[in-house]
mmCIF file of C-alpha atoms and ligand atoms in Angstrom:
data_model
loop_
_atom_site.group_PDB
_atom_site.id
_atom_site.type_symbol
_atom_site.label_atom_id
_atom_site.label_comp_id
_atom_site.label_asym_id
_atom_site.label_seq_id
_atom_site.Cartn_x
_atom_site.Cartn_y
_atom_site.Cartn_z
ATOM 1 C CA MET S 1 95.640 117.600 116.342
ATOM 2 C CA SER S 2 97.796 115.054 118.095
ATOM 3 C CA ARG S 3 98.883 112.218 115.824
ATOM 4 C CA ARG S 4 99.769 109.885 118.696
ATOM 5 C CA SER S 5 97.116 108.338 120.823
ATOM 6 C CA ARG S 6 97.999 108.536 124.495
ATOM 7 C CA SER S 7 96.771 105.004 125.148
ATOM 8 C CA ILE S 8 99.452 103.426 122.954
ATOM 9 C CA ASP S 9 102.626 102.438 124.784
ATOM 10 C CA PRO S 10 105.518 103.901 122.735
ATOM 11 C CA LYS S 11 107.846 101.073 123.874
ATOM 12 C CA SER S 12 105.865 98.230 122.361
ATOM 13 C CA PRO S 13 103.413 99.702 119.897
ATOM 14 C CA PRO S 14 101.074 97.231 118.206
ATOM 15 C CA LYS S 15 101.318 97.288 114.426
ATOM 16 C CA ILE S 16 98.232 99.207 113.364
ATOM 17 C CA ALA S 17 97.167 101.544 110.545
ATOM 18 C CA LYS S 18 98.483 105.111 110.682
ATOM 19 C CA ARG S 19 94.934 106.464 110.806
ATOM 20 C CA ALA S 20 94.350 104.697 114.108
ATOM 21 C CA HIS S 21 96.791 107.111 115.769
ATOM 22 C CA LEU S 22 94.629 110.126 114.916
ATOM 23 C CA ASP S 23 93.167 111.853 117.921
ATOM 24 C CA PRO S 24 90.873 114.643 116.601
ATOM 25 C CA PHE S 25 90.914 116.950 119.602
ATOM 26 C CA GLY S 26 94.421 116.287 120.926
ATOM 27 C CA ASP S 27 94.704 116.071 124.678
ATOM 28 C CA LEU S 28 91.427 117.157 126.276
ATOM 29 C CA SER S 29 91.715 114.565 129.020
ATOM 30 C CA PHE S 30 91.174 117.317 131.593
ATOM 31 C CA LEU S 31 87.505 117.393 130.484
ATOM 32 C CA ARG S 32 85.932 114.424 132.196
ATOM 33 C CA PRO S 33 82.306 113.373 132.430
ATOM 34 C CA PRO S 34 79.885 114.460 133.735
ATOM 35 C CA SER S 35 80.171 117.703 131.798
ATOM 36 C CA ARG S 36 80.201 120.915 133.800
ATOM 37 C CA PRO S 37 79.523 124.526 132.830
ATOM 38 C CA LEU S 38 80.781 125.893 130.351
ATOM 39 C CA ARG S 39 81.512 122.824 128.281
ATOM 40 C CA PRO S 40 80.256 123.414 124.736
ATOM 41 C CA GLY S 41 78.248 121.079 122.535
ATOM 42 C CA GLN S 42 75.619 119.998 125.048
ATOM 43 C CA PRO S 43 71.917 120.646 124.396
ATOM 44 C CA GLU S 44 69.452 121.260 127.261
ATOM 45 C CA LEU S 45 67.847 117.880 127.879
ATOM 46 C CA GLY S 46 65.644 119.019 130.788
ATOM 47 C CA ILE S 47 62.992 120.557 128.517
ATOM 48 C CA PHE S 48 62.885 117.703 126.037
ATOM 49 C CA PRO S 49 59.265 116.380 125.824
ATOM 50 C CA ARG S 50 60.191 112.934 127.066
ATOM 51 C CA GLU S 51 56.586 111.856 127.774
ATOM 52 C CA ILE S 52 55.781 112.291 124.106
ATOM 53 C CA TRP S 53 58.929 110.424 123.072
ATOM 54 C CA ALA S 54 58.117 107.661 125.580
ATOM 55 C CA ARG S 55 54.567 107.364 124.205
ATOM 56 C CA LEU S 56 55.886 107.037 120.652
ATOM 57 C CA ALA S 57 58.601 104.627 121.782
ATOM 58 C CA ALA S 58 56.032 102.374 123.491
ATOM 59 C CA LYS S 59 53.861 102.413 120.383
ATOM 60 C CA HIS S 60 56.721 101.536 118.040
ATOM 61 C CA TRP S 61 58.210 98.875 120.311
ATOM 62 C CA ARG S 62 54.782 97.218 120.539
ATOM 63 C CA ARG S 63 54.902 97.007 116.775
ATOM 64 C CA ALA S 64 58.475 95.767 116.734
ATOM 65 C CA ASN S 65 57.491 92.283 115.601
ATOM 66 C CA ARG S 66 56.572 94.088 112.394
ATOM 67 C CA ASP S 67 60.170 95.194 112.052
ATOM 68 C CA PRO S 68 60.676 98.526 110.226
ATOM 69 C CA GLU S 69 62.130 98.005 106.773
ATOM 70 C CA HIS S 70 65.898 97.538 107.038
ATOM 71 C CA ILE S 71 66.812 96.603 103.530
ATOM 72 C CA ASP S 72 67.287 100.031 101.974
ATOM 73 C CA SER S 73 70.716 101.362 102.862
ATOM 74 C CA LEU S 74 69.398 104.942 102.598
ATOM 75 C CA GLY S 75 67.446 104.393 105.815
ATOM 76 C CA TYR S 76 63.828 104.062 106.950
ATOM 77 C CA ARG S 77 61.643 105.634 104.274
ATOM 78 C CA PRO S 78 59.082 107.425 106.505
ATOM 79 C CA LEU S 79 61.989 109.115 108.305
ATOM 80 C CA ARG S 80 63.526 110.120 104.964
ATOM 81 C CA GLN S 81 60.169 111.631 103.999
ATOM 82 C CA ALA S 82 59.890 113.467 107.339
ATOM 83 C CA VAL S 83 63.455 114.833 107.014
ATOM 84 C CA CYS S 84 62.812 115.883 103.440
ATOM 85 C CA ASP S 85 59.718 117.877 104.494
ATOM 86 C CA LEU S 86 61.532 119.322 107.538
ATOM 87 C CA VAL S 87 64.599 120.642 105.675
ATOM 88 C CA GLY S 88 62.342 121.945 102.921
ATOM 89 C CA ARG S 89 60.292 123.939 105.482
ATOM 90 C CA LEU S 90 63.167 125.156 107.657
ATOM 91 C CA ARG S 91 66.047 125.574 105.205
ATOM 92 C CA GLY S 92 64.490 125.644 101.733
ATOM 93 C CA VAL S 93 66.420 122.481 100.813
ATOM 94 C CA HIS S 94 65.138 121.024 97.527
ATOM 95 C CA CYS S 95 64.979 117.246 97.550
ATOM 96 C CA ASN S 96 62.851 114.141 97.430
ATOM 97 C CA PRO S 97 63.057 111.312 100.009
ATOM 98 C CA ASP S 98 65.220 109.225 97.675
ATOM 99 C CA GLN S 99 68.000 111.798 98.029
ATOM 100 C CA VAL S 100 67.974 111.545 101.844
ATOM 101 C CA LEU S 101 70.358 109.123 103.564
ATOM 102 C CA ILE S 102 69.892 108.555 107.296
ATOM 103 C CA THR S 103 73.230 108.413 109.150
ATOM 104 C CA CYS S 104 74.427 107.746 112.682
ATOM 105 C CA GLY S 105 75.149 111.488 113.025
ATOM 106 C CA ALA S 106 77.221 114.036 111.138
ATOM 107 C CA GLN S 107 80.433 112.143 111.806
ATOM 108 C CA GLN S 108 79.367 109.172 109.761
ATOM 109 C CA ALA S 109 78.222 111.492 106.987
ATOM 110 C CA LEU S 110 81.650 113.150 106.835
ATOM 111 C CA TYR S 111 83.500 109.864 106.586
ATOM 112 C CA LEU S 112 81.046 108.572 104.036
ATOM 113 C CA VAL S 113 81.554 111.642 101.823
ATOM 114 C CA ALA S 114 85.340 111.364 102.073
ATOM 115 C CA CYS S 115 85.303 107.675 101.104
ATOM 116 C CA THR S 116 82.646 107.907 98.403
ATOM 117 C CA LEU S 117 83.685 110.986 96.457
ATOM 118 C CA LEU S 118 87.473 111.203 96.730
ATOM 119 C CA ASP S 119 90.460 108.917 96.383
ATOM 120 C CA PRO S 120 93.398 109.113 98.827
ATOM 121 C CA GLY S 121 95.693 112.058 98.153
ATOM 122 C CA GLU S 122 93.003 114.291 96.607
ATOM 123 C CA PRO S 123 92.641 117.815 98.054
ATOM 124 C CA VAL S 124 89.898 119.060 100.359
ATOM 125 C CA TRP S 125 89.569 122.684 101.483
ATOM 126 C CA MET S 126 88.929 122.822 105.199
ATOM 127 C CA GLU S 127 87.886 125.872 107.230
ATOM 128 C CA ASP S 128 90.706 126.948 109.552
ATOM 129 C CA PRO S 129 89.872 127.204 112.388
ATOM 130 C CA GLY S 130 87.400 124.427 111.765
ATOM 131 C CA TYR S 131 85.675 121.322 113.071
ATOM 132 C CA PRO S 132 88.424 118.897 114.237
ATOM 133 C CA ARG S 133 86.268 115.831 113.685
ATOM 134 C CA ALA S 134 85.779 116.750 110.022
ATOM 135 C CA ARG S 135 89.516 117.200 109.605
ATOM 136 C CA ALA S 136 90.111 113.834 111.287
ATOM 137 C CA ALA S 137 87.634 112.102 108.962
ATOM 138 C CA PHE S 138 89.378 113.562 105.912
ATOM 139 C CA ILE S 139 92.876 112.677 107.101
ATOM 140 C CA SER S 140 91.715 109.209 108.040
ATOM 141 C CA ALA S 141 90.378 108.730 104.506
ATOM 142 C CA GLY S 142 93.840 109.726 103.206
ATOM 143 C CA LEU S 143 92.763 113.105 101.779
ATOM 144 C CA LYS S 144 95.086 116.092 101.491
ATOM 145 C CA VAL S 145 93.690 118.753 103.828
ATOM 146 C CA ILE S 146 94.195 122.342 102.603
ATOM 147 C CA PRO S 147 93.577 124.843 105.432
ATOM 148 C CA VAL S 148 91.613 127.894 104.247
ATOM 149 C CA PRO S 149 91.142 130.870 106.588
ATOM 150 C CA VAL S 150 87.763 132.297 107.592
ATOM 151 C CA ASP S 151 86.741 135.910 108.188
ATOM 152 C CA SER S 152 83.518 137.634 109.218
ATOM 153 C CA GLU S 153 81.875 136.426 105.955
ATOM 154 C CA GLY S 154 82.960 132.813 106.304
ATOM 155 C CA LEU S 155 85.459 130.777 104.268
ATOM 156 C CA VAL S 156 87.783 133.064 102.257
ATOM 157 C CA VAL S 157 87.339 131.531 98.805
ATOM 158 C CA SER S 158 90.026 133.732 97.184
ATOM 159 C CA VAL S 159 92.702 132.412 99.586
ATOM 160 C CA GLY S 160 91.520 128.857 98.971
ATOM 161 C CA LYS S 161 92.093 129.362 95.244
ATOM 162 C CA GLU S 162 95.666 130.517 95.926
ATOM 163 C CA ARG S 163 96.413 127.525 98.156
ATOM 164 C CA ASP S 164 94.910 124.895 95.872
ATOM 165 C CA PRO S 165 93.039 126.036 92.757
ATOM 166 C CA LYS S 166 91.415 122.654 92.093
ATOM 167 C CA PRO S 167 89.912 121.223 95.279
ATOM 168 C CA ARG S 168 87.827 118.097 94.874
ATOM 169 C CA LEU S 169 85.860 118.845 98.049
ATOM 170 C CA VAL S 170 85.174 121.841 100.334
ATOM 171 C CA PHE S 171 83.961 121.574 103.921
ATOM 172 C CA VAL S 172 81.959 124.554 105.259
ATOM 173 C CA THR S 173 79.687 125.391 108.198
ATOM 174 C CA PRO S 174 77.882 128.397 106.670
ATOM 175 C CA SER S 175 75.104 128.902 109.253
ATOM 176 C CA PHE S 176 77.544 129.168 112.149
ATOM 177 C CA GLN S 177 81.198 128.870 111.276
ATOM 178 C CA CYS S 178 82.625 126.264 113.635
ATOM 179 C CA PRO S 179 83.941 127.598 116.013
ATOM 180 C CA LEU S 180 84.059 131.368 115.350
ATOM 181 C CA GLY S 181 80.359 131.712 114.584
ATOM 182 C CA ALA S 182 80.373 133.801 111.363
ATOM 183 C CA LEU S 183 77.309 133.538 109.152
ATOM 184 C CA MET S 184 78.541 133.061 105.581
ATOM 185 C CA SER S 185 77.461 136.071 103.505
ATOM 186 C CA LEU S 186 75.306 135.598 100.437
ATOM 187 C CA GLU S 187 78.087 136.968 98.263
ATOM 188 C CA ARG S 188 80.555 134.389 99.620
ATOM 189 C CA ARG S 189 77.997 131.628 99.125
ATOM 190 C CA PHE S 190 77.680 132.485 95.436
ATOM 191 C CA GLU S 191 81.464 132.797 95.083
ATOM 192 C CA LEU S 192 81.909 129.313 96.555
ATOM 193 C CA LEU S 193 79.164 127.797 94.388
ATOM 194 C CA GLN S 194 80.679 129.366 91.277
ATOM 195 C CA MET S 195 84.112 127.932 92.120
ATOM 196 C CA ALA S 196 82.530 124.498 92.684
ATOM 197 C CA LYS S 197 80.743 124.683 89.352
ATOM 198 C CA GLU S 198 83.889 125.701 87.442
ATOM 199 C CA LYS S 199 86.234 123.194 89.127
ATOM 200 C CA LYS S 200 83.660 120.419 89.536
ATOM 201 C CA ALA S 201 84.299 120.364 93.279
ATOM 202 C CA TRP S 202 81.825 118.969 95.790
ATOM 203 C CA ILE S 203 80.762 121.064 98.794
ATOM 204 C CA ILE S 204 79.792 119.665 102.196
ATOM 205 C CA GLU S 205 77.352 122.069 103.816
ATOM 206 C CA ASP S 206 77.334 121.132 107.507
ATOM 207 C CA ASP S 207 74.249 123.061 108.639
ATOM 208 C CA TYR S 208 74.665 122.009 112.251
ATOM 209 C CA PHE S 209 73.261 125.064 114.119
ATOM 210 C CA SER S 210 70.874 126.432 111.512
ATOM 211 C CA GLU S 211 67.858 125.899 113.799
ATOM 212 C CA TYR S 212 69.249 128.269 116.404
ATOM 213 C CA ARG S 213 69.086 131.786 114.970
ATOM 214 C CA TYR S 214 68.141 134.549 117.375
ATOM 215 C CA GLY S 215 66.146 137.426 115.938
ATOM 216 C CA LYS S 216 67.185 137.308 112.294
ATOM 217 C CA ASP S 217 65.833 135.305 109.403
ATOM 218 C CA PRO S 218 68.301 132.673 108.302
ATOM 219 C CA ILE S 219 70.214 133.125 105.067
ATOM 220 C CA ALA S 220 69.196 130.542 102.479
ATOM 221 C CA SER S 221 71.103 127.275 102.680
ATOM 222 C CA LEU S 222 73.804 126.720 100.053
ATOM 223 C CA GLN S 223 71.909 123.687 98.815
ATOM 224 C CA SER S 224 68.804 125.786 98.112
ATOM 225 C CA ILE S 225 70.655 128.301 95.899
ATOM 226 C CA ASP S 226 72.872 125.806 94.080
ATOM 227 C CA GLY S 227 71.682 125.177 90.552
ATOM 228 C CA ASN S 228 74.432 122.664 89.738
ATOM 229 C CA GLN S 229 74.011 119.760 92.179
ATOM 230 C CA ARG S 230 77.395 120.306 93.837
ATOM 231 C CA VAL S 231 76.200 120.459 97.490
ATOM 232 C CA ILE S 232 75.941 117.606 99.963
ATOM 233 C CA TYR S 233 73.781 118.913 102.784
ATOM 234 C CA ILE S 234 74.450 117.437 106.247
ATOM 235 C CA GLY S 235 72.205 117.767 109.275
ATOM 236 C CA ASN S 236 71.890 116.042 112.625
ATOM 237 C CA PHE S 237 69.645 115.627 115.650
ATOM 238 C CA SER S 238 72.601 115.693 118.042
ATOM 239 C CA LYS S 239 71.938 119.339 118.927
ATOM 240 C CA SER S 240 68.174 119.578 118.456
ATOM 241 C CA ILE S 241 67.453 116.382 120.445
ATOM 242 C CA ALA S 242 70.522 114.689 121.984
ATOM 243 C CA PRO S 243 73.999 113.629 120.835
ATOM 244 C CA SER S 244 73.343 110.125 122.156
ATOM 245 C CA LEU S 245 70.429 109.610 119.762
ATOM 246 C CA ARG S 246 73.119 109.186 117.056
ATOM 247 C CA ILE S 247 70.837 109.978 114.149
ATOM 248 C CA GLY S 248 71.605 112.469 111.406
ATOM 249 C CA TYR S 249 71.036 112.750 107.694
ATOM 250 C CA MET S 250 72.455 113.880 104.412
ATOM 251 C CA VAL S 251 70.744 115.217 101.332
ATOM 252 C CA LEU S 252 72.555 114.042 98.220
ATOM 253 C CA PRO S 253 72.554 115.268 94.649
ATOM 254 C CA SER S 254 70.526 112.637 92.741
ATOM 255 C CA VAL S 255 73.528 111.671 90.612
ATOM 256 C CA LEU S 256 75.385 110.507 93.737
ATOM 257 C CA VAL S 257 72.702 108.402 95.401
ATOM 258 C CA ASP S 258 73.741 105.006 94.016
ATOM 259 C CA ALA S 259 77.424 105.559 94.829
ATOM 260 C CA PHE S 260 76.565 106.472 98.434
ATOM 261 C CA LYS S 261 74.291 103.445 98.769
ATOM 262 C CA ASN S 262 77.161 101.177 97.685
ATOM 263 C CA VAL S 263 79.670 102.623 100.144
ATOM 264 C CA ARG S 264 77.140 102.879 102.960
ATOM 265 C CA SER S 265 76.163 99.254 102.692
ATOM 266 C CA THR S 266 79.789 98.135 102.952
ATOM 267 C CA MET S 267 80.508 100.411 105.926
ATOM 268 C CA SER S 268 77.342 99.897 107.998
ATOM 269 C CA ARG S 269 73.633 99.378 107.473
ATOM 270 C CA GLN S 270 71.231 101.861 109.110
ATOM 271 C CA PRO S 271 70.765 103.390 112.556
ATOM 272 C CA PRO S 272 68.410 101.357 114.809
ATOM 273 C CA GLY S 273 65.053 100.921 113.056
ATOM 274 C CA VAL S 274 62.697 101.560 115.979
ATOM 275 C CA GLU S 275 64.469 104.825 116.841
ATOM 276 C CA GLN S 276 64.103 105.909 113.221
ATOM 277 C CA ALA S 277 60.379 105.130 113.368
ATOM 278 C CA ILE S 278 59.938 107.068 116.642
ATOM 279 C CA LEU S 279 61.838 110.052 115.265
ATOM 280 C CA ALA S 280 59.841 110.045 112.026
ATOM 281 C CA GLU S 281 56.591 110.350 113.946
ATOM 282 C CA PHE S 282 58.059 112.890 116.378
ATOM 283 C CA ILE S 283 58.900 115.124 113.410
ATOM 284 C CA ARG S 284 55.680 114.443 111.523
ATOM 285 C CA GLU S 285 53.510 115.375 114.522
ATOM 286 C CA GLY S 286 55.322 118.729 114.866
ATOM 287 C CA HIS S 287 56.993 117.954 118.225
ATOM 288 C CA LEU S 288 60.504 118.621 116.969
ATOM 289 C CA GLU S 289 59.694 122.113 115.731
ATOM 290 C CA ARG S 290 57.823 122.935 118.976
ATOM 291 C CA HIS S 291 60.872 121.736 120.925
ATOM 292 C CA LEU S 292 63.158 123.834 118.723
ATOM 293 C CA ARG S 293 61.101 126.952 119.459
ATOM 294 C CA ALA S 294 61.227 126.238 123.207
ATOM 295 C CA THR S 295 64.990 125.645 123.257
ATOM 296 C CA LEU S 296 65.600 128.711 121.096
ATOM 297 C CA ARG S 297 64.032 130.934 123.781
ATOM 298 C CA VAL S 298 66.073 129.268 126.520
ATOM 299 C CA TYR S 299 69.365 129.423 124.599
ATOM 300 C CA ARG S 300 68.912 133.098 123.747
ATOM 301 C CA GLU S 301 68.495 133.931 127.466
ATOM 302 C CA ARG S 302 71.507 131.813 128.365
ATOM 303 C CA GLN S 303 73.675 133.509 125.768
ATOM 304 C CA GLU S 304 72.665 136.842 127.325
ATOM 305 C CA ALA S 305 73.562 135.487 130.763
ATOM 306 C CA LEU S 306 77.010 134.453 129.529
ATOM 307 C CA VAL S 307 77.702 137.766 127.792
ATOM 308 C CA ASP S 308 76.483 139.782 130.811
ATOM 309 C CA ALA S 309 78.621 137.727 133.213
ATOM 310 C CA ILE S 310 81.718 138.216 131.057
ATOM 311 C CA LYS S 311 81.037 141.955 130.925
ATOM 312 C CA GLU S 312 80.763 142.012 134.715
ATOM 313 C CA TYR S 313 83.651 139.758 135.741
ATOM 314 C CA GLY S 314 85.868 139.551 132.669
ATOM 315 C CA ARG S 315 86.902 143.168 132.157
ATOM 316 C CA GLY S 316 90.434 143.190 130.723
ATOM 317 C CA LEU S 317 90.555 139.366 130.909
ATOM 318 C CA LEU S 318 88.048 138.030 128.414
ATOM 319 C CA GLU S 319 86.351 139.595 125.436
ATOM 320 C CA VAL S 320 83.232 138.281 123.812
ATOM 321 C CA VAL S 321 80.909 139.408 121.036
ATOM 322 C CA PRO S 322 77.296 138.194 121.275
ATOM 323 C CA GLY S 323 76.299 135.997 118.348
ATOM 324 C CA GLY S 324 73.003 135.836 116.505
ATOM 325 C CA THR S 325 72.944 132.080 116.716
ATOM 326 C CA GLY S 326 74.287 128.902 118.242
ATOM 327 C CA MET S 327 74.965 127.165 121.530
ATOM 328 C CA TYR S 328 78.426 128.510 122.368
ATOM 329 C CA LEU S 329 80.632 131.584 121.973
ATOM 330 C CA VAL S 330 84.347 132.198 121.634
ATOM 331 C CA ALA S 331 85.830 134.393 124.370
ATOM 332 C CA TRP S 332 89.171 135.954 123.440
ATOM 333 C CA LEU S 333 92.026 135.946 125.918
ATOM 334 C CA ARG S 334 94.570 138.713 126.404
ATOM 335 C CA PRO S 335 97.501 138.559 123.955
ATOM 336 C CA ARG S 336 100.196 136.000 124.770
ATOM 337 C CA ILE S 337 97.972 133.986 127.137
ATOM 338 C CA ASP S 338 97.997 130.317 126.206
ATOM 339 C CA ASP S 339 94.496 128.854 125.898
ATOM 340 C CA GLN S 340 95.560 125.250 126.559
ATOM 341 C CA SER S 341 97.038 126.069 129.954
ATOM 342 C CA VAL S 342 94.101 128.357 130.824
ATOM 343 C CA ALA S 343 91.615 125.583 129.985
ATOM 344 C CA ARG S 344 93.526 123.131 132.185
ATOM 345 C CA MET S 345 93.637 125.630 135.017
ATOM 346 C CA ALA S 346 89.907 126.400 134.626
ATOM 347 C CA ALA S 347 89.120 122.672 134.826
ATOM 348 C CA ARG S 348 91.004 122.498 138.129
ATOM 349 C CA HIS S 349 88.684 125.278 139.336
ATOM 350 C CA GLY S 350 85.573 123.359 138.246
ATOM 351 C CA VAL S 351 84.952 125.125 134.930
ATOM 352 C CA ASP S 352 85.045 123.223 131.622
ATOM 353 C CA THR S 353 86.138 125.094 128.506
ATOM 354 C CA VAL S 354 87.663 124.035 125.188
ATOM 355 C CA PRO S 355 90.780 125.883 123.955
ATOM 356 C CA LEU S 356 90.247 127.578 120.600
ATOM 357 C CA SER S 357 93.641 126.317 119.401
ATOM 358 C CA THR S 358 92.130 122.803 119.334
ATOM 359 C CA PHE S 359 90.218 123.904 116.217
ATOM 360 C CA CYS S 360 93.223 125.497 114.460
ATOM 361 C CA ILE S 361 95.555 124.038 111.848
ATOM 362 C CA LYS S 362 97.623 127.238 111.613
ATOM 363 C CA PRO S 363 97.903 128.947 115.011
ATOM 364 C CA LEU S 364 95.835 132.132 115.405
ATOM 365 C CA ARG S 365 97.618 135.224 116.707
ATOM 366 C CA ARG S 366 95.154 135.569 119.556
ATOM 367 C CA LYS S 367 94.023 132.658 121.669
ATOM 368 C CA GLY S 368 90.570 132.050 123.061
ATOM 369 C CA LEU S 369 88.216 129.702 124.848
ATOM 370 C CA VAL S 370 85.093 128.087 123.455
ATOM 371 C CA LEU S 371 82.372 128.550 126.088
ATOM 372 C CA GLY S 372 79.088 126.655 125.938
ATOM 373 C CA TYR S 373 75.914 128.076 127.438
ATOM 374 C CA SER S 374 73.030 125.996 126.047
ATOM 375 C CA ALA S 375 72.953 123.292 128.728
ATOM 376 C CA TYR S 376 73.369 125.482 131.830
ATOM 377 C CA GLU S 377 71.015 127.718 133.791
ATOM 378 C CA GLY S 378 71.874 131.402 134.109
ATOM 379 C CA ASN S 379 73.021 131.199 137.746
ATOM 380 C CA ARG S 380 75.425 128.328 136.952
ATOM 381 C CA ILE S 381 76.792 130.267 133.984
ATOM 382 C CA ARG S 382 77.404 133.351 136.177
ATOM 383 C CA LYS S 383 79.118 131.288 138.852
ATOM 384 C CA ALA S 384 81.368 129.554 136.318
ATOM 385 C CA VAL S 385 82.346 132.840 134.632
ATOM 386 C CA LYS S 386 83.151 134.376 138.023
ATOM 387 C CA GLU S 387 85.345 131.396 138.894
ATOM 388 C CA LEU S 388 87.048 131.397 135.491
ATOM 389 C CA CYS S 389 87.765 135.130 135.682
ATOM 390 C CA SER S 390 89.200 135.002 139.181
ATOM 391 C CA ALA S 391 91.538 132.215 138.020
ATOM 392 C CA LEU S 392 92.503 134.342 135.000
ATOM 393 C CA ALA S 393 93.120 137.391 137.178
ATOM 394 C CA ARG S 394 95.670 135.394 139.174
ATOM 395 C CA LEU S 395 97.676 134.942 135.937
ATOM 396 C CA ARG S 396 98.437 138.676 135.705
HETATM 397 C C1 LIG U 1 80.523 121.404 113.202
HETATM 398 C C2 LIG U 1 79.719 120.268 113.770
HETATM 399 N N1 LIG U 1 78.992 119.515 112.945
HETATM 400 C C3 LIG U 1 78.249 118.484 113.402
HETATM 401 C C4 LIG U 1 78.228 118.160 114.741
HETATM 402 C C5 LIG U 1 77.384 116.988 115.199
HETATM 403 O O1 LIG U 1 78.075 115.817 115.046
HETATM 404 P P1 LIG U 1 77.393 114.397 115.354
HETATM 405 O O2 LIG U 1 76.072 114.393 114.635
HETATM 406 O O3 LIG U 1 78.352 113.401 114.840
HETATM 407 O O4 LIG U 1 77.194 114.342 116.836
HETATM 408 C C6 LIG U 1 78.983 118.900 115.648
HETATM 409 C C7 LIG U 1 79.009 118.536 117.062
HETATM 410 O O5 LIG U 1 79.666 119.082 117.897
HETATM 411 C C8 LIG U 1 79.748 119.995 115.145
HETATM 412 O O6 LIG U 1 80.462 120.756 115.992
#
């Protein structure tokens, strides 16, 4: 993570807070809008049922003179009820609507947790490699970030204990480790929950891709198997609907609700009320789950297209293991190839990728590229992989 923002002139820097220099992803200025294949993080918007959304939007805007209730800093109650039912059905999350706080996406939830539960200087275990925006939120809140490695079962709890035996907070992405994709094993989940119980640590469960499992039944969410109220469950609609909707949610242990309400109401109020009302009805009428099933089919085919194209064009250049979930994959580069320079070169050839090192606190021995497939049709994926591999072949 770069600590200097490129837009600040080093000769006459304005006097600003240190946190304002944080730039979560470092220099990714070579990725410019509009996004091109194989840029990760983009859902397929073409199959979104926009007529239904438009119908609900018209209905709720017509009612807008009866403004949805804005006073409760947890968010619009019918949406909290809809989210509560949804996460109960899909992820076995136990809650009532008064434990649900509607956010402007996962990012706000992360910052809110950091500011509500910890004081500056207190330690947080962070998956490494891990989600750079989570790390940025924690650093910005003045927390001490302890990098903890991940393996094929997820966060390695035993190494975390060696690095800092008394974390106050742990950040994990158990359904799809960001970015390597491991599904946290049940054994590891219980090990983490036990540590949290003994040390009175809080756990953020960022369940950001849980809807997209191909073929297998999902493993129970951490929240659903925690008997000690240590888990803050975070979800969002940035992947299942669109990042620009900027609506997400958190499910809080009951004992924390009042504290979160206090901090939330000083930081912001709620996301836009009419959008919350539209989304509540969209979920309640079953449209979200129908859309999830439709996108799941499409994403599975696109992952196959990406893996097949890499097998065909990437022999000896790129290595990829198909995942059982998600919207992107990590493709490993040959040893000693630098992912930052490859990503820049790929962008010059019309292919967008994110270097794996962007997600790392401690450098990994082998470098890789994060390749998104969810938003691109099979023929565009093939073309991009072909282009990327011919550029890589020229590096030999
Ligand atoms: C690990 C992880 N969590 C959550 C999100 C969604 O964040 P937001 O809701 O702020 O768009 C992302 C988006 O890329 C992510 O990678």
